[in-house]
Amino acid sequence: MDIFIQQIINGLVLGSIYALVALGYTMVYGIMGLINFAHGEVVMIGAMVALFVIKALPGLPAIVLVPLALVCAAIVCMTIGFAIERIAYRPLRRAPKLAPLITAIGVSIILQNLAMLIWGRNYHAFPPILPSGEHDVFGATITSLQIVIIVVAGLMMGGLTLLIRRTRLGRAMRATSENPPIAQLMGVNINQIISATFVIGSALAAVAGLMVSANYSIAHYYMGFMLGLKAFTAAVLGGIGNLAGAMLGGLLLGVIESLGAGYIGDLTGGFLGSHYQDIFAFFVLIGVLIFRPSGLIGERVAERA
Amino acid sequence: MQDSRISTLTLAVFAALAVVGCSQKEEPKPQAAAPAAPAAAPAAPAAPAPAPEVVVKLGHVAPLTGPQAHLGKDNENAARMAVEELNAKGLEIGGAKVKLELVPEDDQADPKQGTIVAQKLVDAKVNGVVGHLNSGTTIPASKIYSDAGIPQISGSATNPKYTQQGFATTFRVMANDVQQGKVLGEYAARQLAGKNVAIIDDRTAYGQGLADEFEKGATAVGAKIATREFTTDKATDFAAILTKIKSKKVDVIFYGGMDAQGGPMTKQMKSLGIKAKFLTGDGGCTPEYIKLAGDASEGQYCSLPGVPLDQMPGGKAFNDAFSAKYGQIQLYAPYVYDAVMVMVDSMKRANSVEPAKYLPEIGKTDYQGVTAKIQFDEKGDLKGGAISLYQVKDGKWEYRETIGGAPAAPADAPKAEGEQKK
């Protein structure tokens, strides 16, 4: 039984990480109807910047260092997010949907190679400055950091929902999402709103990057690719464009993967092994697209007409 | 309406992702080709020099992008260093002045890409190939080189199949996994007192092959394999499989795969409260592993074919020269350096740079390299390859013992057991 609980906890932690990244995808999709495939790379850059700030200032206490690293990473990511939108998406706003998708992938490759040139091909070990004490939950273990990740993912989802539902900016975002020309006629500067969406999404990516690399204590220029793909799957599973959906999708995907990898060998008598872990994510994606294309939580907060 | 649009879009995304796969693979080529071009350019104006100069192209293949890029670049640097040294010394083969030119390629540790770049090297008419890094790419590529009659020496592909295909062109300067797996298996069962052992591998030709040999070696001396789990060479989260292993209460966990997974895996073992000892093969035997595993690496084990660098005949000199130029050695650099040297040495003895002419000479190699005295058996495997075991102590790999590797002893597996030095 404790093994089962441990697998659920593993899944929740993994799922929260997916959810953190998925929030960025879903937010941009919700407002613009565009899948920002460079988001995974922005997460990677957030992780790299945070890592190097922490390494550059070894003397400071964690309580100062972590927020500082986070702020630096967020500033860099926000700048990159702003630039991506400006360079790769804005000129294509009236182009067919496939065009920005291709530039997104182009941007993602550029960012990946840029990171490789700046930070090299080596794996970077994330310094153990975040709390990693182990706690016992019904015979299973969870580290403090993992609890922090779950909490942060929840808080970020809540904060974003408030932002979109309750603030002036949020209202402008919803208006932009519903009908950009009309929103513009009503005095909303849609260029500004879309830029703001990307900037906020990229700040989330910085947080996600820090959390992911602290949890696995690893940062590498290649880390954004698979993470981005899984997070995207999570966003679609929950209902892309819906913030709660991204959270739900992430957690569910994490648990499915974890239980799948843990039990598939026993269930199939060794015919299928645990290396099929990644397959579950994509099976789930195909299943959802066939049977419930709008995702588990079908209605989106911000729908594009 | 709305729904179908989303699914169409998502399908488009996946179609586009398939494109990413391709575009990423194509992308490094111009980069890889770029350094070769300036190298070739000065060769042309240099031609009017008194002695006619022959440019000999040596292909080198390793993953230069993707998760194993750090190891691939390490290999390439070693090959480059060997080529530069040989050029600086001045080479004369068959009466003509020879200038070596390295043609570096990136296979991304991907078997498909491995065959594509192999064909590219064949088309570029290279005189020989050093590499690839991974067994998974080396084996499919070796068929292409063999068909073209181009000799291939790998410094790091350890899967036994590589040299067992009956090709005359395949050589390696490192002991193969039959030997390494057996030594590891016996070490786990005896020295580490592993009665109940779990095996994880990354499902690559290397990881799976080594894990299979480990299993044979360990069960032969009475260890029980509690479970076999699998991951991939791109994974970072191992919590699910480690949790399953935890439930089996094992003494030793063996991982067949690379450092990029082995390190985080060890760390996650610790946070899950698994007390078993961790043992891995050459792919995990790097400083990177310790960096990534952090404190959790303390007391864990790895093995590496060959003897430790400071016991290698030219180890210290090589280490100094290499680190001054490219920084810390990752893993296979000395072996790749030797592979280039052996290839050029054979050209010298054959007095020809023609693949067909110098290929027979490779088999007759008797070369004192940095890593060992290099001689090949009839399959192209290194004769008398030793296996050394290391343990992490105070954040560093510390040498434990070397098993096998009596000079010029046949490289067959049975010989590896028993005779333990030190």
PDB file of C-alpha atoms in Angstrom, chain A residues 3 6-7 10 14 29 33 35 37 97-98 101 105 109 112-113 116 121-125 134 141 143 216-218 220-222 225 229 232 240 258 261-262 265-266 273-275 277-278 282 285 289 293-294 300 303-305, chain B residues 2-3 5-7 9-14 16-17 20 23-24 27 31 64-70 73 203 229-232 234 236-237 239-241 243-244 246-248 260 264 267-268 270-273 288 291-292 330:
ATOM      1  CA  ILE A   3       4.200   1.755  -2.591  1.00  0.00           C
ATOM      2  CA  GLN A   6       4.406   6.634  -3.132  1.00  0.00           C
ATOM      3  CA  GLN A   7       3.495   6.233  -6.792  1.00  0.00           C
ATOM      4  CA  ASN A  10       5.468  10.716  -7.451  1.00  0.00           C
ATOM      5  CA  LEU A  14       5.558  15.151 -11.722  1.00  0.00           C
ATOM      6  CA  TYR A  29      -3.725  29.734 -26.238  1.00  0.00           C
ATOM      7  CA  GLY A  33      -5.595  30.767 -29.991  1.00  0.00           C
ATOM      8  CA  ILE A  35       0.255  27.316 -29.372  1.00  0.00           C
ATOM      9  CA  PHE A  37       5.863  25.989 -28.915  1.00  0.00           C
ATOM     10  CA  LYS A  97      -2.694  29.246 -38.279  1.00  0.00           C
ATOM     11  CA  LEU A  98       0.058  26.983 -39.461  1.00  0.00           C
ATOM     12  CA  LEU A 101       3.221  27.344 -35.501  1.00  0.00           C
ATOM     13  CA  ILE A 105       9.211  25.733 -33.770  1.00  0.00           C
ATOM     14  CA  ILE A 109      15.329  25.585 -32.221  1.00  0.00           C
ATOM     15  CA  GLN A 112      17.926  25.771 -27.872  1.00  0.00           C
ATOM     16  CA  ASN A 113      21.055  26.344 -29.908  1.00  0.00           C
ATOM     17  CA  MET A 116      23.935  25.533 -26.121  1.00  0.00           C
ATOM     18  CA  ARG A 121      26.704  21.168 -23.824  1.00  0.00           C
ATOM     19  CA  ASN A 122      27.392  20.007 -20.314  1.00  0.00           C
ATOM     20  CA  TYR A 123      24.780  19.175 -17.750  1.00  0.00           C
ATOM     21  CA  HIS A 124      24.677  21.694 -14.974  1.00  0.00           C
ATOM     22  CA  ALA A 125      24.057  20.531 -11.462  1.00  0.00           C
ATOM     23  CA  GLU A 134      12.206  14.243   3.530  1.00  0.00           C
ATOM     24  CA  THR A 141       8.374   9.942   1.284  1.00  0.00           C
ATOM     25  CA  THR A 143      10.670  16.171   0.025  1.00  0.00           C
ATOM     26  CA  TYR A 216      15.871  17.179 -10.527  1.00  0.00           C
ATOM     27  CA  SER A 217      18.961  19.257  -9.621  1.00  0.00           C
ATOM     28  CA  ILE A 218      19.824  19.347 -13.269  1.00  0.00           C
ATOM     29  CA  HIS A 220      20.618  21.315 -19.634  1.00  0.00           C
ATOM     30  CA  TYR A 221      19.964  23.157 -22.855  1.00  0.00           C
ATOM     31  CA  TYR A 222      17.874  20.251 -24.094  1.00  0.00           C
ATOM     32  CA  PHE A 225      11.847  19.939 -25.426  1.00  0.00           C
ATOM     33  CA  LEU A 229       5.697  18.387 -25.185  1.00  0.00           C
ATOM     34  CA  PHE A 232       1.328  20.687 -23.955  1.00  0.00           C
ATOM     35  CA  ILE A 240      -6.414  24.002 -23.596  1.00  0.00           C
ATOM     36  CA  SER A 258       3.624   7.241 -12.624  1.00  0.00           C
ATOM     37  CA  ALA A 261       5.373   2.996 -15.297  1.00  0.00           C
ATOM     38  CA  GLY A 262       5.070   1.421 -11.857  1.00  0.00           C
ATOM     39  CA  GLY A 265       5.307  -4.613 -16.086  1.00  0.00           C
ATOM     40  CA  ASP A 266       3.325  -6.590 -13.526  1.00  0.00           C
ATOM     41  CA  GLY A 273       8.128  -2.633 -19.627  1.00  0.00           C
ATOM     42  CA  SER A 274       8.433   0.628 -17.774  1.00  0.00           C
ATOM     43  CA  HIS A 275      10.156   2.326 -20.697  1.00  0.00           C
ATOM     44  CA  GLN A 277       6.230   5.571 -19.490  1.00  0.00           C
ATOM     45  CA  ASP A 278       6.276   8.278 -22.143  1.00  0.00           C
ATOM     46  CA  PHE A 282       0.616  10.416 -25.905  1.00  0.00           C
ATOM     47  CA  LEU A 285      -3.539  12.787 -25.860  1.00  0.00           C
ATOM     48  CA  LEU A 289      -8.519  14.291 -29.103  1.00  0.00           C
ATOM     49  CA  PRO A 293     -11.388  17.270 -28.249  1.00  0.00           C
ATOM     50  CA  SER A 294     -12.169  20.189 -25.961  1.00  0.00           C
ATOM     51  CA  ARG A 300     -12.752  27.519 -21.636  1.00  0.00           C
ATOM     52  CA  GLU A 303     -12.822  31.462 -25.800  1.00  0.00           C
ATOM     53  CA  ARG A 304     -11.798  32.687 -29.122  1.00  0.00           C
ATOM     54  CA  ALA A 305     -14.567  33.150 -31.637  1.00  0.00           C
TER      55      ALA A 305
ATOM     56  CA  GLN B   2     -14.990  24.730 -31.980  1.00  0.00           C
ATOM     57  CA  ASP B   3     -13.971  21.247 -30.970  1.00  0.00           C
ATOM     58  CA  ARG B   5     -10.929  23.124 -34.877  1.00  0.00           C
ATOM     59  CA  ILE B   6      -8.870  22.375 -31.819  1.00  0.00           C
ATOM     60  CA  SER B   7      -8.241  18.810 -32.802  1.00  0.00           C
ATOM     61  CA  LEU B   9      -4.903  22.353 -34.909  1.00  0.00           C
ATOM     62  CA  THR B  10      -3.432  19.845 -32.521  1.00  0.00           C
ATOM     63  CA  LEU B  11      -2.933  17.349 -35.271  1.00  0.00           C
ATOM     64  CA  ALA B  12      -1.206  20.061 -37.238  1.00  0.00           C
ATOM     65  CA  VAL B  13       1.023  20.645 -34.251  1.00  0.00           C
ATOM     66  CA  PHE B  14       2.091  17.064 -34.214  1.00  0.00           C
ATOM     67  CA  ALA B  16       4.811  20.123 -37.365  1.00  0.00           C
ATOM     68  CA  LEU B  17       6.662  18.392 -34.549  1.00  0.00           C
ATOM     69  CA  VAL B  20      11.021  19.629 -35.919  1.00  0.00           C
ATOM     70  CA  SER B  23      14.794  20.091 -39.096  1.00  0.00           C
ATOM     71  CA  GLN B  24      16.776  19.603 -35.942  1.00  0.00           C
ATOM     72  CA  GLU B  27      20.437  21.808 -38.760  1.00  0.00           C
ATOM     73  CA  GLN B  31      27.653  23.929 -38.690  1.00  0.00           C
ATOM     74  CA  LEU B  64      27.182  17.012 -30.706  1.00  0.00           C
ATOM     75  CA  THR B  65      23.637  18.052 -29.895  1.00  0.00           C
ATOM     76  CA  GLY B  66      21.064  16.520 -27.575  1.00  0.00           C
ATOM     77  CA  PRO B  67      21.465  15.010 -24.116  1.00  0.00           C
ATOM     78  CA  GLN B  68      24.870  13.410 -24.777  1.00  0.00           C
ATOM     79  CA  ALA B  69      26.447  16.398 -26.484  1.00  0.00           C
ATOM     80  CA  HIS B  70      28.988  16.866 -23.678  1.00  0.00           C
ATOM     81  CA  LYS B  73      32.208  17.075 -27.978  1.00  0.00           C
ATOM     82  CA  ARG B 203      16.886   0.578 -23.949  1.00  0.00           C
ATOM     83  CA  GLU B 229      13.095  -1.860 -15.213  1.00  0.00           C
ATOM     84  CA  PHE B 230      13.564   0.433 -18.152  1.00  0.00           C
ATOM     85  CA  THR B 231      13.861   4.087 -18.941  1.00  0.00           C
ATOM     86  CA  THR B 232      15.040   6.116 -21.935  1.00  0.00           C
ATOM     87  CA  LYS B 234      16.238  11.291 -22.519  1.00  0.00           C
ATOM     88  CA  THR B 236      14.858  12.839 -16.058  1.00  0.00           C
ATOM     89  CA  ASP B 237      12.225  11.397 -13.753  1.00  0.00           C
ATOM     90  CA  ALA B 239      10.548   8.078  -9.316  1.00  0.00           C
ATOM     91  CA  ALA B 240       8.047   5.552 -10.658  1.00  0.00           C
ATOM     92  CA  ILE B 241      10.513   2.775 -11.468  1.00  0.00           C
ATOM     93  CA  THR B 243       9.490   3.191  -6.201  1.00  0.00           C
ATOM     94  CA  LYS B 244       8.749  -0.176  -7.741  1.00  0.00           C
ATOM     95  CA  LYS B 246      12.044  -0.056  -3.509  1.00  0.00           C
ATOM     96  CA  SER B 247       9.153  -2.467  -2.972  1.00  0.00           C
ATOM     97  CA  LYS B 248      11.419  -5.366  -4.013  1.00  0.00           C
ATOM     98  CA  ALA B 260      22.844  12.132 -17.692  1.00  0.00           C
ATOM     99  CA  PRO B 264      19.666  12.130 -11.329  1.00  0.00           C
ATOM    100  CA  LYS B 267      19.764  11.394  -6.406  1.00  0.00           C
ATOM    101  CA  GLN B 268      16.165  10.260  -6.667  1.00  0.00           C
ATOM    102  CA  LYS B 270      18.237   8.892  -2.039  1.00  0.00           C
ATOM    103  CA  SER B 271      15.161  11.074  -1.779  1.00  0.00           C
ATOM    104  CA  LEU B 272      12.985   7.964  -2.003  1.00  0.00           C
ATOM    105  CA  GLY B 273      14.955   6.471   0.864  1.00  0.00           C
ATOM    106  CA  GLU B 288      29.324  14.658 -14.585  1.00  0.00           C
ATOM    107  CA  LYS B 291      27.958  16.540 -10.142  1.00  0.00           C
ATOM    108  CA  LEU B 292      24.432  15.501 -11.005  1.00  0.00           C
ATOM    109  CA  GLN B 330      34.691  13.769 -19.802  1.00  0.00           C
TER     110      GLN B 330
END
